[in-house]
Amino acid sequence: MARRRQIYEGKAKVLFEGPEPGTIVQYFKDDATAFNNKKKGVITGKGVLNNRISEFLMIKLAEIGIPTHFVRRLNMREQLVREVEIIPLEVVIRNIAAGSLSQRYGVPEGTALPRSIIEYYYKNDELNDPLVSEEHITAFGWANTHDLDEMMGLSLRINDFLTGLFLGVGIRLIDFKLEFGRLWEGEEMRIVLADEISPDNCRLWDLKTNEKMDKDRFRRDLGGVEEAYQEVARRLGILPEGGPRDLKGPETMQ
Ligand code: TMP
């Protein structure tokens, strides 16, 4: 079978041209990076798990009316998504202080925030994804005020929903990162949730023990990285049927 045209290779995913115009295939890799590519590694089975976890969460979000780019999962490592124009922002929603917020403002990790905080980072590896304000975003034309209102509204709804969903399986949603895209339907433009939602871009702590169940285990060399991702999938009820042995998944690409 003819090899599909690769559109883009990112740090954790490869994008291929989809079967129909306006679609893209997202292939989830096991590669992991941190600190803007300074730290590199492989988390065996991560691609299979993140494909499943992101599928599960995007479907649940669509059920409550959040527009997403997700169409369907194709196989162990691939999903079909709508082609969107990615807004060059990383939208971070925080419920509990951790990571860069703790460092930047001197708030101890684990401190509950008085309300959810939304931050925007400009997606640019060369600049190290700098924190930006709405002023920067509108002045430089990355998004307009309408786009920002839409992204903030969706982010808060997603946060409320995911906080409850994870709480139900004994996990505290500390913070997470979202990306949005513009979906054009003729003259009409809609902002939709894009990229992925997985332990790569969420902080997830066990409700009882506060044990970390996300990419911080890799970033901070805590060990048990594969097991943590598996445990998140297991609690969500979506561990691949054959269990961890199934995680390697088919490596062949059409
Ligand atoms: P931070 O505390 O390092 O700013 O991270 C906040 C959240 O965003 C955390 O859940 C991890 C996620 N994140 C990404 O998904 N990609 C990134 O490049 C960074 C820096 C963080």
Short mmCIF file of N, CA and C in Angstrom, two decimals, residues 105-221:
data_model
loop_
_atom_site.label_atom_id
_atom_site.label_comp_id
_atom_site.label_asym_id
_atom_site.label_seq_id
_atom_site.Cartn_x
_atom_site.Cartn_y
_atom_site.Cartn_z
N TYR A 105 5.95 32.10 40.81
CA TYR A 105 5.33 32.97 41.81
C TYR A 105 5.61 32.54 43.24
N GLY A 106 6.44 31.50 43.42
CA GLY A 106 6.80 31.07 44.76
C GLY A 106 5.65 30.49 45.56
N VAL A 107 4.72 29.82 44.89
CA VAL A 107 3.59 29.19 45.59
C VAL A 107 3.90 27.70 45.71
N PRO A 108 3.94 27.14 46.93
CA PRO A 108 4.31 25.73 47.07
C PRO A 108 3.43 24.79 46.25
N GLU A 109 4.03 23.77 45.65
CA GLU A 109 3.27 22.77 44.89
C GLU A 109 2.21 22.15 45.80
N GLY A 110 1.01 21.99 45.29
CA GLY A 110 -0.06 21.36 46.06
C GLY A 110 -1.00 22.37 46.69
N THR A 111 -0.66 23.66 46.63
CA THR A 111 -1.55 24.68 47.20
C THR A 111 -2.78 24.84 46.30
N ALA A 112 -3.96 24.72 46.89
CA ALA A 112 -5.19 24.90 46.10
C ALA A 112 -5.28 26.37 45.70
N LEU A 113 -5.59 26.65 44.45
CA LEU A 113 -5.70 28.03 43.99
C LEU A 113 -7.09 28.57 44.35
N PRO A 114 -7.20 29.86 44.67
CA PRO A 114 -8.51 30.41 45.05
C PRO A 114 -9.55 30.28 43.94
N ARG A 115 -9.10 30.30 42.71
CA ARG A 115 -9.99 29.96 41.58
C ARG A 115 -9.12 29.42 40.45
N SER A 116 -9.74 28.80 39.48
CA SER A 116 -8.97 28.26 38.36
C SER A 116 -8.29 29.41 37.62
N ILE A 117 -7.04 29.20 37.25
CA ILE A 117 -6.27 30.23 36.55
C ILE A 117 -5.98 29.74 35.13
N ILE A 118 -6.23 30.63 34.18
CA ILE A 118 -5.91 30.30 32.78
C ILE A 118 -4.70 31.11 32.36
N GLU A 119 -3.75 30.44 31.75
CA GLU A 119 -2.56 31.12 31.22
C GLU A 119 -2.42 30.80 29.73
N TYR A 120 -1.80 31.72 29.01
CA TYR A 120 -1.53 31.49 27.59
C TYR A 120 -0.03 31.53 27.37
N TYR A 121 0.45 30.57 26.60
CA TYR A 121 1.86 30.54 26.20
C TYR A 121 1.89 30.59 24.67
N TYR A 122 2.83 31.35 24.13
CA TYR A 122 3.00 31.43 22.68
C TYR A 122 3.76 30.19 22.23
N LYS A 123 3.13 29.41 21.33
CA LYS A 123 3.72 28.14 20.85
C LYS A 123 4.88 28.44 19.91
N ASN A 124 6.07 28.44 20.45
CA ASN A 124 7.25 28.71 19.62
C ASN A 124 8.48 28.13 20.31
N ASP A 125 8.94 26.98 19.79
CA ASP A 125 10.05 26.25 20.42
C ASP A 125 11.30 27.12 20.53
N GLU A 126 11.59 27.89 19.48
CA GLU A 126 12.82 28.71 19.50
C GLU A 126 12.81 29.72 20.64
N LEU A 127 11.60 30.18 20.99
CA LEU A 127 11.48 31.17 22.07
C LEU A 127 11.16 30.50 23.40
N ASN A 128 11.09 29.17 23.40
CA ASN A 128 10.80 28.43 24.63
C ASN A 128 9.38 28.64 25.13
N ASP A 129 8.42 28.76 24.23
CA ASP A 129 6.99 28.92 24.59
C ASP A 129 6.78 29.96 25.69
N PRO A 130 7.05 31.24 25.44
CA PRO A 130 6.93 32.22 26.52
C PRO A 130 5.48 32.48 26.97
N LEU A 131 5.33 32.76 28.25
CA LEU A 131 4.03 33.17 28.83
C LEU A 131 3.65 34.50 28.19
N VAL A 132 2.42 34.62 27.72
CA VAL A 132 1.98 35.88 27.10
C VAL A 132 0.64 36.31 27.68
N SER A 133 0.33 37.61 27.52
CA SER A 133 -0.95 38.12 28.00
C SER A 133 -1.90 38.27 26.82
N GLU A 134 -3.17 38.56 27.13
CA GLU A 134 -4.16 38.78 26.05
C GLU A 134 -3.73 39.95 25.19
N GLU A 135 -3.07 40.92 25.79
CA GLU A 135 -2.56 42.08 25.03
C GLU A 135 -1.58 41.63 23.94
N HIS A 136 -0.63 40.77 24.30
CA HIS A 136 0.32 40.28 23.30
C HIS A 136 -0.42 39.52 22.20
N ILE A 137 -1.36 38.67 22.63
CA ILE A 137 -2.06 37.79 21.68
C ILE A 137 -2.83 38.60 20.64
N THR A 138 -3.56 39.62 21.11
CA THR A 138 -4.36 40.41 20.15
C THR A 138 -3.47 41.36 19.36
N ALA A 139 -2.46 41.97 20.02
CA ALA A 139 -1.59 42.92 19.32
C ALA A 139 -0.81 42.22 18.20
N PHE A 140 -0.33 41.01 18.47
CA PHE A 140 0.46 40.31 17.45
C PHE A 140 -0.41 39.49 16.49
N GLY A 141 -1.73 39.49 16.75
CA GLY A 141 -2.65 38.86 15.79
C GLY A 141 -2.70 37.35 15.85
N TRP A 142 -2.27 36.75 16.97
CA TRP A 142 -2.35 35.28 17.08
C TRP A 142 -3.81 34.84 17.23
N ALA A 143 -4.60 35.68 17.87
CA ALA A 143 -6.04 35.44 18.02
C ALA A 143 -6.69 36.78 18.33
N ASN A 144 -8.01 36.90 18.06
CA ASN A 144 -8.69 38.15 18.41
C ASN A 144 -9.49 37.96 19.70
N THR A 145 -10.14 39.03 20.15
CA THR A 145 -10.83 38.95 21.46
C THR A 145 -11.97 37.93 21.42
N HIS A 146 -12.61 37.82 20.26
CA HIS A 146 -13.68 36.82 20.14
C HIS A 146 -13.12 35.40 20.30
N ASP A 147 -11.99 35.14 19.62
CA ASP A 147 -11.34 33.81 19.73
C ASP A 147 -10.97 33.53 21.20
N LEU A 148 -10.43 34.56 21.85
CA LEU A 148 -9.99 34.39 23.24
C LEU A 148 -11.16 34.09 24.17
N ASP A 149 -12.29 34.82 23.96
CA ASP A 149 -13.50 34.56 24.77
C ASP A 149 -13.94 33.12 24.58
N GLU A 150 -13.93 32.70 23.33
CA GLU A 150 -14.37 31.35 22.99
C GLU A 150 -13.45 30.31 23.66
N MET A 151 -12.13 30.53 23.54
CA MET A 151 -11.17 29.57 24.10
C MET A 151 -11.28 29.52 25.62
N MET A 152 -11.48 30.71 26.24
CA MET A 152 -11.57 30.72 27.70
C MET A 152 -12.85 30.03 28.17
N GLY A 153 -13.96 30.30 27.49
CA GLY A 153 -15.23 29.67 27.84
C GLY A 153 -15.15 28.15 27.72
N LEU A 154 -14.59 27.69 26.60
CA LEU A 154 -14.46 26.24 26.39
C LEU A 154 -13.53 25.63 27.43
N SER A 155 -12.41 26.33 27.71
CA SER A 155 -11.42 25.79 28.66
C SER A 155 -12.04 25.60 30.04
N LEU A 156 -12.86 26.57 30.47
CA LEU A 156 -13.47 26.45 31.80
C LEU A 156 -14.49 25.30 31.84
N ARG A 157 -15.25 25.15 30.77
CA ARG A 157 -16.20 24.02 30.71
C ARG A 157 -15.45 22.70 30.71
N ILE A 158 -14.37 22.64 29.94
CA ILE A 158 -13.57 21.40 29.87
C ILE A 158 -12.98 21.11 31.24
N ASN A 159 -12.49 22.15 31.91
CA ASN A 159 -11.90 21.96 33.24
C ASN A 159 -12.93 21.42 34.23
N ASP A 160 -14.12 22.02 34.25
CA ASP A 160 -15.16 21.55 35.18
C ASP A 160 -15.48 20.09 34.91
N PHE A 161 -15.64 19.76 33.65
CA PHE A 161 -16.04 18.40 33.29
C PHE A 161 -14.94 17.39 33.62
N LEU A 162 -13.71 17.71 33.21
CA LEU A 162 -12.61 16.76 33.43
C LEU A 162 -12.27 16.62 34.91
N THR A 163 -12.39 17.72 35.66
CA THR A 163 -12.14 17.65 37.11
C THR A 163 -13.06 16.61 37.75
N GLY A 164 -14.34 16.66 37.37
CA GLY A 164 -15.32 15.72 37.92
C GLY A 164 -15.07 14.30 37.44
N LEU A 165 -14.77 14.18 36.15
CA LEU A 165 -14.54 12.85 35.58
C LEU A 165 -13.35 12.17 36.27
N PHE A 166 -12.25 12.89 36.44
CA PHE A 166 -11.07 12.29 37.07
C PHE A 166 -11.32 12.03 38.56
N LEU A 167 -12.02 12.96 39.22
CA LEU A 167 -12.33 12.76 40.64
C LEU A 167 -13.07 11.44 40.84
N GLY A 168 -13.94 11.13 39.90
CA GLY A 168 -14.72 9.90 39.96
C GLY A 168 -13.86 8.64 39.91
N VAL A 169 -12.64 8.74 39.40
CA VAL A 169 -11.75 7.58 39.35
C VAL A 169 -10.54 7.78 40.28
N GLY A 170 -10.73 8.65 41.27
CA GLY A 170 -9.70 8.80 42.30
C GLY A 170 -8.48 9.58 41.86
N ILE A 171 -8.66 10.52 40.94
CA ILE A 171 -7.52 11.31 40.45
C ILE A 171 -7.85 12.81 40.55
N ARG A 172 -6.87 13.56 41.04
CA ARG A 172 -7.02 15.02 41.13
C ARG A 172 -6.40 15.65 39.88
N LEU A 173 -7.21 16.47 39.18
CA LEU A 173 -6.70 17.17 37.99
C LEU A 173 -6.06 18.48 38.46
N ILE A 174 -4.75 18.47 38.49
CA ILE A 174 -3.99 19.61 39.01
C ILE A 174 -3.95 20.75 38.00
N ASP A 175 -3.53 20.43 36.78
CA ASP A 175 -3.50 21.41 35.68
C ASP A 175 -3.42 20.64 34.37
N PHE A 176 -3.61 21.35 33.27
CA PHE A 176 -3.48 20.71 31.96
C PHE A 176 -3.35 21.77 30.88
N LYS A 177 -2.91 21.30 29.71
CA LYS A 177 -2.68 22.20 28.57
C LYS A 177 -3.58 21.82 27.41
N LEU A 178 -4.20 22.81 26.81
CA LEU A 178 -5.06 22.57 25.64
C LEU A 178 -4.55 23.36 24.44
N GLU A 179 -4.89 22.86 23.26
CA GLU A 179 -4.66 23.63 22.04
C GLU A 179 -5.96 23.68 21.26
N PHE A 180 -6.18 24.80 20.61
CA PHE A 180 -7.40 24.98 19.83
C PHE A 180 -7.07 25.27 18.37
N GLY A 181 -8.04 24.99 17.50
CA GLY A 181 -7.83 25.27 16.08
C GLY A 181 -9.06 25.91 15.48
N ARG A 182 -8.86 26.54 14.34
CA ARG A 182 -9.97 27.13 13.59
C ARG A 182 -10.41 26.12 12.54
N LEU A 183 -11.72 25.81 12.60
CA LEU A 183 -12.29 24.87 11.62
C LEU A 183 -13.17 25.68 10.68
N TRP A 184 -12.83 25.65 9.40
CA TRP A 184 -13.59 26.42 8.41
C TRP A 184 -14.62 25.54 7.75
N GLU A 185 -15.87 26.00 7.75
CA GLU A 185 -16.93 25.32 7.01
C GLU A 185 -17.54 26.37 6.11
N GLY A 186 -17.03 26.44 4.88
CA GLY A 186 -17.41 27.53 3.97
C GLY A 186 -16.89 28.84 4.53
N GLU A 187 -17.80 29.79 4.70
CA GLU A 187 -17.40 31.10 5.24
C GLU A 187 -17.37 31.09 6.77
N GLU A 188 -17.98 30.05 7.34
CA GLU A 188 -18.12 29.97 8.79
C GLU A 188 -16.85 29.44 9.45
N MET A 189 -16.47 30.05 10.55
CA MET A 189 -15.31 29.56 11.30
C MET A 189 -15.75 29.20 12.72
N ARG A 190 -15.32 28.01 13.15
CA ARG A 190 -15.59 27.61 14.54
C ARG A 190 -14.28 27.30 15.21
N ILE A 191 -14.19 27.61 16.50
CA ILE A 191 -13.00 27.24 17.26
C ILE A 191 -13.26 25.89 17.91
N VAL A 192 -12.38 24.94 17.67
CA VAL A 192 -12.58 23.60 18.21
C VAL A 192 -11.34 23.16 18.99
N LEU A 193 -11.57 22.26 19.94
CA LEU A 193 -10.48 21.67 20.70
C LEU A 193 -9.67 20.77 19.76
N ALA A 194 -8.33 20.88 19.82
CA ALA A 194 -7.48 20.10 18.91
C ALA A 194 -6.41 19.35 19.71
N ASP A 195 -5.38 18.87 19.03
CA ASP A 195 -4.24 18.21 19.67
C ASP A 195 -4.68 16.96 20.44
N GLU A 196 -4.34 16.83 21.70
CA GLU A 196 -4.67 15.64 22.49
C GLU A 196 -4.85 16.03 23.95
N ILE A 197 -5.51 15.18 24.70
CA ILE A 197 -5.55 15.33 26.17
C ILE A 197 -5.10 13.99 26.72
N SER A 198 -3.98 13.99 27.43
CA SER A 198 -3.39 12.74 27.91
C SER A 198 -2.46 13.05 29.09
N PRO A 199 -1.90 12.02 29.72
CA PRO A 199 -0.97 12.30 30.82
C PRO A 199 0.30 13.05 30.37
N ASP A 200 0.48 13.21 29.03
CA ASP A 200 1.59 14.04 28.55
C ASP A 200 1.34 15.52 28.83
N ASN A 201 0.07 15.90 28.79
CA ASN A 201 -0.20 17.33 28.97
C ASN A 201 -1.17 17.68 30.09
N CYS A 202 -1.27 16.74 31.05
CA CYS A 202 -2.05 17.00 32.26
C CYS A 202 -1.17 16.69 33.48
N ARG A 203 -1.44 17.32 34.60
CA ARG A 203 -0.89 16.81 35.87
C ARG A 203 -2.04 16.10 36.59
N LEU A 204 -1.79 14.84 36.92
CA LEU A 204 -2.80 13.99 37.53
C LEU A 204 -2.20 13.39 38.80
N TRP A 205 -2.81 13.66 39.94
CA TRP A 205 -2.30 13.14 41.21
C TRP A 205 -3.32 12.19 41.81
N ASP A 206 -2.84 11.08 42.36
CA ASP A 206 -3.73 10.15 43.04
C ASP A 206 -4.42 10.89 44.19
N LEU A 207 -5.72 10.72 44.28
CA LEU A 207 -6.53 11.47 45.26
C LEU A 207 -6.11 11.17 46.70
N LYS A 208 -5.76 9.90 46.96
CA LYS A 208 -5.44 9.51 48.34
C LYS A 208 -3.99 9.79 48.69
N THR A 209 -3.06 9.47 47.77
CA THR A 209 -1.64 9.52 48.13
C THR A 209 -0.90 10.72 47.53
N ASN A 210 -1.55 11.46 46.62
CA ASN A 210 -0.92 12.55 45.87
C ASN A 210 0.22 12.08 44.96
N GLU A 211 0.30 10.77 44.76
CA GLU A 211 1.33 10.26 43.86
C GLU A 211 1.09 10.78 42.44
N LYS A 212 2.18 11.14 41.76
CA LYS A 212 2.04 11.70 40.41
C LYS A 212 1.80 10.58 39.40
N MET A 213 0.83 10.82 38.49
CA MET A 213 0.44 9.80 37.50
C MET A 213 0.51 10.39 36.10
N ASP A 214 1.56 11.15 35.82
CA ASP A 214 1.64 11.88 34.54
C ASP A 214 3.10 12.06 34.14
N LYS A 215 3.33 12.92 33.14
CA LYS A 215 4.66 13.07 32.56
C LYS A 215 5.68 13.66 33.54
N ASP A 216 5.23 14.23 34.65
CA ASP A 216 6.20 14.68 35.66
C ASP A 216 7.08 13.52 36.13
N ARG A 217 6.57 12.28 36.07
CA ARG A 217 7.40 11.12 36.48
C ARG A 217 8.61 11.00 35.56
N PHE A 218 8.43 11.34 34.28
CA PHE A 218 9.53 11.35 33.31
C PHE A 218 10.38 12.62 33.48
N ARG A 219 9.71 13.79 33.54
CA ARG A 219 10.45 15.06 33.66
C ARG A 219 11.38 15.03 34.88
N ARG A 220 10.88 14.45 35.98
CA ARG A 220 11.62 14.53 37.25
C ARG A 220 12.32 13.22 37.63
N ASP A 221 12.42 12.30 36.69
CA ASP A 221 13.08 11.00 36.91
C ASP A 221 12.56 10.27 38.15
#
